[in-house]
PDB file of C-alpha atoms in Angstrom:
ATOM      1  CA  MET A   1      -0.293  16.364   1.835  1.00 65.00           C
ATOM      2  CA  SER A   2      -2.953  13.639   1.815  1.00 64.00           C
ATOM      3  CA  ARG A   3      -5.589  16.334   1.235  1.00 68.00           C
ATOM      4  CA  SER A   4      -3.803  18.829  -1.026  1.00 70.00           C
ATOM      5  CA  GLY A   5      -1.212  16.774  -2.881  1.00 68.00           C
ATOM      6  CA  ALA A   6       2.544  17.124  -3.086  1.00 68.00           C
ATOM      7  CA  GLU A   7       2.633  20.186  -5.332  1.00 72.00           C
ATOM      8  CA  ALA A   8       0.294  22.245  -3.145  1.00 72.00           C
ATOM      9  CA  THR A   9       2.053  21.307   0.079  1.00 77.00           C
ATOM     10  CA  THR A  10       4.359  24.069   1.286  1.00 80.00           C
ATOM     11  CA  MET A  11       6.483  24.496   4.393  1.00 81.00           C
ATOM     12  CA  ARG A  12       4.130  27.296   5.425  1.00 84.00           C
ATOM     13  CA  ALA A  13       1.051  25.074   4.989  1.00 81.00           C
ATOM     14  CA  ILE A  14       2.703  22.292   6.988  1.00 79.00           C
ATOM     15  CA  ALA A  15       3.498  24.730   9.794  1.00 82.00           C
ATOM     16  CA  ALA A  16      -0.036  26.136   9.776  1.00 82.00           C
ATOM     17  CA  GLU A  17      -1.560  22.653   9.925  1.00 80.00           C
ATOM     18  CA  ALA A  18       0.720  21.726  12.830  1.00 79.00           C
ATOM     19  CA  GLY A  19      -0.017  24.996  14.612  1.00 87.00           C
ATOM     20  CA  VAL A  20       3.642  26.032  14.702  1.00 88.00           C
ATOM     21  CA  THR A  21       5.817  28.584  12.966  1.00 85.00           C
ATOM     22  CA  THR A  22       7.540  27.909   9.668  1.00 85.00           C
ATOM     23  CA  GLY A  23      10.830  28.271  11.553  1.00 86.00           C
ATOM     24  CA  SER A  24       9.846  25.367  13.777  1.00 84.00           C
ATOM     25  CA  VAL A  25       9.368  23.164  10.728  1.00 81.00           C
ATOM     26  CA  THR A  26      12.618  24.271   9.089  1.00 83.00           C
ATOM     27  CA  HIS A  27      14.451  23.550  12.340  1.00 85.00           C
ATOM     28  CA  TYR A  28      13.714  19.835  11.881  1.00 84.00           C
ATOM     29  CA  PHE A  29      13.525  19.621   8.092  1.00 85.00           C
ATOM     30  CA  GLU A  30      16.001  21.176   5.694  1.00 84.00           C
ATOM     31  CA  ASP A  31      13.520  21.684   2.877  1.00 83.00           C
ATOM     32  CA  LYS A  32      10.280  20.434   1.354  1.00 79.00           C
ATOM     33  CA  ALA A  33      12.009  17.358  -0.107  1.00 78.00           C
ATOM     34  CA  ASP A  34      13.153  16.419   3.405  1.00 83.00           C
ATOM     35  CA  VAL A  35       9.579  16.726   4.698  1.00 80.00           C
ATOM     36  CA  MET A  36       8.232  14.738   1.761  1.00 81.00           C
ATOM     37  CA  THR A  37      10.722  11.942   2.400  1.00 80.00           C
ATOM     38  CA  ALA A  38       9.717  11.863   6.077  1.00 82.00           C
ATOM     39  CA  VAL A  39       6.022  11.705   5.141  1.00 81.00           C
ATOM     40  CA  LEU A  40       6.611   8.834   2.727  1.00 82.00           C
ATOM     41  CA  GLU A  41       8.759   6.953   5.244  1.00 84.00           C
ATOM     42  CA  HIS A  42       6.043   7.390   7.900  1.00 85.00           C
ATOM     43  CA  ASN A  43       3.405   6.190   5.432  1.00 86.00           C
ATOM     44  CA  ASN A  44       5.489   3.126   4.595  1.00 86.00           C
ATOM     45  CA  ARG A  45       6.021   2.326   8.292  1.00 88.00           C
ATOM     46  CA  TYR A  46       2.263   2.612   8.850  1.00 91.00           C
ATOM     47  CA  SER A  47       1.558   0.239   5.957  1.00 91.00           C
ATOM     48  CA  LEU A  48       4.183  -2.232   7.205  1.00 90.00           C
ATOM     49  CA  GLN A  49       2.634  -2.128  10.679  1.00 93.00           C
ATOM     50  CA  ARG A  50      -0.810  -2.856   9.208  1.00 94.00           C
ATOM     51  CA  ILE A  51       0.563  -5.778   7.167  1.00 94.00           C
ATOM     52  CA  THR A  52       2.504  -7.206  10.110  1.00 94.00           C
ATOM     53  CA  GLU A  53      -0.448  -7.001  12.496  1.00 96.00           C
ATOM     54  CA  ALA A  54      -2.915  -8.381   9.950  1.00 95.00           C
ATOM     55  CA  SER A  55      -0.807 -11.411   9.049  1.00 96.00           C
ATOM     56  CA  GLU A  56       0.533 -12.268  12.508  1.00 97.00           C
ATOM     57  CA  GLY A  57       0.198 -16.002  13.105  1.00 97.00           C
ATOM     58  CA  LEU A  58      -1.070 -16.666   9.575  1.00 98.00           C
ATOM     59  CA  ARG A  59       0.544 -18.447   6.662  1.00 97.00           C
ATOM     60  CA  GLY A  60      -0.235 -19.391   3.099  1.00 97.00           C
ATOM     61  CA  LEU A  61      -3.355 -17.994   1.460  1.00 97.00           C
ATOM     62  CA  ALA A  62      -4.705 -16.677   4.767  1.00 97.00           C
ATOM     63  CA  ALA A  63      -1.562 -14.535   5.118  1.00 98.00           C
ATOM     64  CA  VAL A  64      -1.753 -13.447   1.455  1.00 97.00           C
ATOM     65  CA  ARG A  65      -5.355 -12.352   1.949  1.00 96.00           C
ATOM     66  CA  ALA A  66      -4.562 -10.535   5.200  1.00 96.00           C
ATOM     67  CA  CYS A  67      -1.578  -8.697   3.665  1.00 95.00           C
ATOM     68  CA  ALA A  68      -3.647  -7.608   0.668  1.00 94.00           C
ATOM     69  CA  LEU A  69      -6.609  -6.497   2.781  1.00 91.00           C
ATOM     70  CA  ALA A  70      -4.313  -4.526   5.080  1.00 93.00           C
ATOM     71  CA  LEU A  71      -3.558  -2.193   2.159  1.00 91.00           C
ATOM     72  CA  MET A  72      -6.997  -2.018   0.556  1.00 87.00           C
ATOM     73  CA  PRO A  73      -8.852   1.254   1.152  1.00 83.00           C
ATOM     74  CA  THR A  74     -11.698  -0.067   3.271  1.00 79.00           C
ATOM     75  CA  GLU A  75     -11.350   2.464   6.101  1.00 78.00           C
ATOM     76  CA  ALA A  76     -10.440   6.139   6.494  1.00 77.00           C
ATOM     77  CA  GLY A  77      -6.882   5.595   7.782  1.00 80.00           C
ATOM     78  CA  VAL A  78      -5.985   3.502   4.764  1.00 84.00           C
ATOM     79  CA  MET A  79      -7.539   6.075   2.417  1.00 83.00           C
ATOM     80  CA  SER A  80      -5.194   8.678   3.893  1.00 82.00           C
ATOM     81  CA  MET A  81      -2.275   6.301   3.300  1.00 85.00           C
ATOM     82  CA  TRP A  82      -3.345   5.911  -0.338  1.00 84.00           C
ATOM     83  CA  ARG A  83      -3.695   9.677  -0.793  1.00 81.00           C
ATOM     84  CA  VAL A  84      -0.064  10.083   0.256  1.00 81.00           C
ATOM     85  CA  TRP A  85       1.102   7.363  -2.150  1.00 80.00           C
ATOM     86  CA  LEU A  86      -0.964   8.882  -4.951  1.00 80.00           C
ATOM     87  CA  ALA A  87       0.478  12.319  -4.246  1.00 78.00           C
ATOM     88  CA  PHE A  88       3.952  10.897  -4.795  1.00 75.00           C
ATOM     89  CA  TRP A  89       2.974   8.849  -7.836  1.00 74.00           C
ATOM     90  CA  THR A  90       1.323  11.788  -9.578  1.00 67.00           C
ATOM     91  CA  SER A  91       3.556  14.669  -8.508  1.00 65.00           C
ATOM     92  CA  GLY A  92       6.625  13.857 -10.539  1.00 57.00           C
ATOM     93  CA  TYR A  93       8.449  15.140  -7.480  1.00 54.00           C
ATOM     94  CA  PRO A  94      12.081  15.745  -8.468  1.00 50.00           C
ATOM     95  CA  ASP A  95      13.663  14.020  -5.459  1.00 56.00           C
ATOM     96  CA  PRO A  96      14.535  10.507  -6.700  1.00 54.00           C
ATOM     97  CA  SER A  97      14.436   9.112  -3.158  1.00 53.00           C
ATOM     98  CA  GLY A  98      10.653   9.369  -3.297  1.00 53.00           C
ATOM     99  CA  ALA A  99      10.484   7.011  -6.263  1.00 56.00           C
ATOM    100  CA  TRP A 100      12.970   4.681  -4.591  1.00 53.00           C
ATOM    101  CA  GLU A 101      10.940   4.625  -1.366  1.00 58.00           C
ATOM    102  CA  LEU A 102       7.769   3.806  -3.302  1.00 64.00           C
ATOM    103  CA  GLN A 103       9.445   1.020  -5.273  1.00 68.00           C
ATOM    104  CA  GLY A 104      11.329  -0.300  -2.252  1.00 69.00           C
ATOM    105  CA  GLY A 105       8.134  -0.524  -0.239  1.00 76.00           C
ATOM    106  CA  TYR A 106       6.360  -2.341  -3.048  1.00 82.00           C
ATOM    107  CA  HIS A 107       9.227  -4.768  -3.640  1.00 84.00           C
ATOM    108  CA  SER A 108       9.356  -5.594   0.062  1.00 86.00           C
ATOM    109  CA  TRP A 109       5.591  -6.210   0.111  1.00 89.00           C
ATOM    110  CA  ARG A 110       5.779  -8.317  -3.061  1.00 91.00           C
ATOM    111  CA  ASP A 111       8.609 -10.428  -1.608  1.00 92.00           C
ATOM    112  CA  GLY A 112       6.469 -11.076   1.474  1.00 94.00           C
ATOM    113  CA  MET A 113       3.559 -12.076  -0.744  1.00 96.00           C
ATOM    114  CA  ARG A 114       5.807 -14.472  -2.679  1.00 97.00           C
ATOM    115  CA  ALA A 115       6.926 -16.063   0.592  1.00 97.00           C
ATOM    116  CA  HIS A 116       3.302 -16.555   1.683  1.00 98.00           C
ATOM    117  CA  LEU A 117       2.397 -17.948  -1.743  1.00 97.00           C
ATOM    118  CA  ALA A 118       5.311 -20.403  -1.402  1.00 98.00           C
ATOM    119  CA  GLU A 119       3.842 -21.470   1.945  1.00 98.00           C
ATOM    120  CA  ALA A 120       0.510 -21.989   0.191  1.00 97.00           C
ATOM    121  CA  VAL A 121       2.236 -24.270  -2.338  1.00 97.00           C
ATOM    122  CA  ARG A 122       3.927 -26.256   0.447  1.00 97.00           C
ATOM    123  CA  ASP A 123       0.615 -26.516   2.318  1.00 97.00           C
ATOM    124  CA  GLY A 124      -1.208 -27.738  -0.800  1.00 95.00           C
ATOM    125  CA  GLU A 125      -3.476 -24.673  -0.984  1.00 95.00           C
ATOM    126  CA  ILE A 126      -2.345 -23.751  -4.490  1.00 95.00           C
ATOM    127  CA  PRO A 127      -0.797 -25.884  -7.213  1.00 94.00           C
ATOM    128  CA  SER A 128       2.935 -26.058  -7.695  1.00 94.00           C
ATOM    129  CA  GLY A 129       4.305 -24.742 -10.945  1.00 92.00           C
ATOM    130  CA  LEU A 130       2.752 -21.296 -10.654  1.00 93.00           C
ATOM    131  CA  ASN A 131       5.034 -18.325 -11.230  1.00 94.00           C
ATOM    132  CA  LEU A 132       4.844 -16.891  -7.704  1.00 96.00           C
ATOM    133  CA  ARG A 133       6.445 -13.556  -8.606  1.00 94.00           C
ATOM    134  CA  TYR A 134       3.859 -13.117 -11.348  1.00 94.00           C
ATOM    135  CA  GLU A 135       1.040 -14.024  -8.960  1.00 94.00           C
ATOM    136  CA  ALA A 136       2.382 -11.626  -6.315  1.00 95.00           C
ATOM    137  CA  ASP A 137       2.534  -8.867  -8.954  1.00 93.00           C
ATOM    138  CA  ARG A 138      -1.044  -9.673 -10.017  1.00 93.00           C
ATOM    139  CA  ILE A 139      -2.214  -9.350  -6.419  1.00 94.00           C
ATOM    140  CA  GLY A 140      -0.234  -6.105  -6.175  1.00 92.00           C
ATOM    141  CA  ALA A 141      -1.960  -4.818  -9.313  1.00 91.00           C
ATOM    142  CA  LEU A 142      -5.341  -5.707  -7.819  1.00 91.00           C
ATOM    143  CA  VAL A 143      -4.535  -3.915  -4.553  1.00 90.00           C
ATOM    144  CA  ALA A 144      -3.120  -0.873  -6.383  1.00 87.00           C
ATOM    145  CA  GLY A 145      -6.071  -0.787  -8.761  1.00 85.00           C
ATOM    146  CA  VAL A 146      -8.523  -0.812  -5.888  1.00 84.00           C
ATOM    147  CA  GLY A 147      -6.457   1.909  -4.188  1.00 81.00           C
ATOM    148  CA  LEU A 148      -6.483   4.053  -7.336  1.00 79.00           C
ATOM    149  CA  VAL A 149     -10.092   3.551  -8.374  1.00 78.00           C
ATOM    150  CA  PHE A 150     -12.015   3.516  -5.126  1.00 72.00           C
ATOM    151  CA  GLY A 151     -12.241   6.597  -2.974  1.00 61.00           C
ATOM    152  CA  PRO A 152     -14.042   7.796   0.115  1.00 57.00           C
ATOM    153  CA  ALA A 153     -17.400   7.176  -1.577  1.00 59.00           C
ATOM    154  CA  HIS A 154     -16.656   3.451  -1.327  1.00 62.00           C
ATOM    155  CA  LEU A 155     -15.907   3.542   2.404  1.00 58.00           C
ATOM    156  CA  ASN A 156     -19.132   1.785   3.251  1.00 61.00           C
ATOM    157  CA  ARG A 157     -20.372  -1.765   3.682  1.00 60.00           C
ATOM    158  CA  ALA A 158     -21.153  -2.243  -0.026  1.00 63.00           C
ATOM    159  CA  GLY A 159     -17.744  -0.951  -1.154  1.00 66.00           C
ATOM    160  CA  SER A 160     -15.915  -3.076   1.391  1.00 73.00           C
ATOM    161  CA  THR A 161     -17.952  -6.150   0.438  1.00 78.00           C
ATOM    162  CA  ARG A 162     -17.181  -5.613  -3.244  1.00 79.00           C
ATOM    163  CA  THR A 163     -13.464  -5.150  -2.552  1.00 79.00           C
ATOM    164  CA  LEU A 164     -13.383  -8.307  -0.446  1.00 81.00           C
ATOM    165  CA  ARG A 165     -15.231 -10.278  -3.128  1.00 86.00           C
ATOM    166  CA  MET A 166     -12.757  -9.164  -5.829  1.00 85.00           C
ATOM    167  CA  LEU A 167      -9.815 -10.282  -3.707  1.00 87.00           C
ATOM    168  CA  ASP A 168     -11.421 -13.591  -2.751  1.00 89.00           C
ATOM    169  CA  ASP A 169     -12.342 -14.324  -6.385  1.00 90.00           C
ATOM    170  CA  HIS A 170      -8.770 -13.611  -7.430  1.00 87.00           C
ATOM    171  CA  LEU A 171      -7.306 -15.861  -4.725  1.00 91.00           C
ATOM    172  CA  ALA A 172      -9.759 -18.623  -5.651  1.00 90.00           C
ATOM    173  CA  GLY A 173      -8.482 -18.415  -9.227  1.00 89.00           C
ATOM    174  CA  ILE A 174      -4.916 -18.811  -8.003  1.00 90.00           C
ATOM    175  CA  ALA A 175      -5.931 -21.789  -5.853  1.00 90.00           C
ATOM    176  CA  GLU A 176      -7.534 -23.415  -8.887  1.00 87.00           C
ATOM    177  CA  GLY A 177      -4.379 -22.811 -10.919  1.00 79.00           C
ATOM    178  CA  VAL A 178      -6.314 -20.774 -13.466  1.00 61.00           C
ATOM    179  CA  HIS A 179      -3.579 -18.140 -13.857  1.00 56.00           C
ATOM    180  CA  ARG A 180      -0.282 -19.382 -15.222  1.00 52.00           C
ATOM    181  CA  GLY A 181       1.975 -16.415 -15.893  1.00 54.00           C
TER     182      GLY A 181
END
């Protein structure tokens, strides 16, 4: 699905890729929607694992930065993760659980970002009085924008450096209290 998109993915194609019969796939999954839900759930678990590992032992702005970088497409595995998300975003797939899974994953990530931003306020890294939900959404928009705009052509030192600079500039603006949403 990360290569062909949701619409082009069929039970037969999944079976062929896995080197098994279509019957083997349908034994475990009722239909394509069931497979798609499993793929999205796996993708979300992978992203959560990346976020958890990246931010372990960190707090405040260091944790915010680590959580954002964990989802930015700076390596091949993360690009595959983004391709799956994009396939769901663009497919208009009729199963509403897909949209719920996407939103639920984002809301969970945003809540974690808000908690780390609150730590940054308590630690004096950023000024009090900022709208932390707004700032978390702005960081989410930056991460999503990078995920949407940059592709495999940017999986190099220059692309990674540029991505890192954009994030660091944004976080510096928050620390200076420039953005008051």
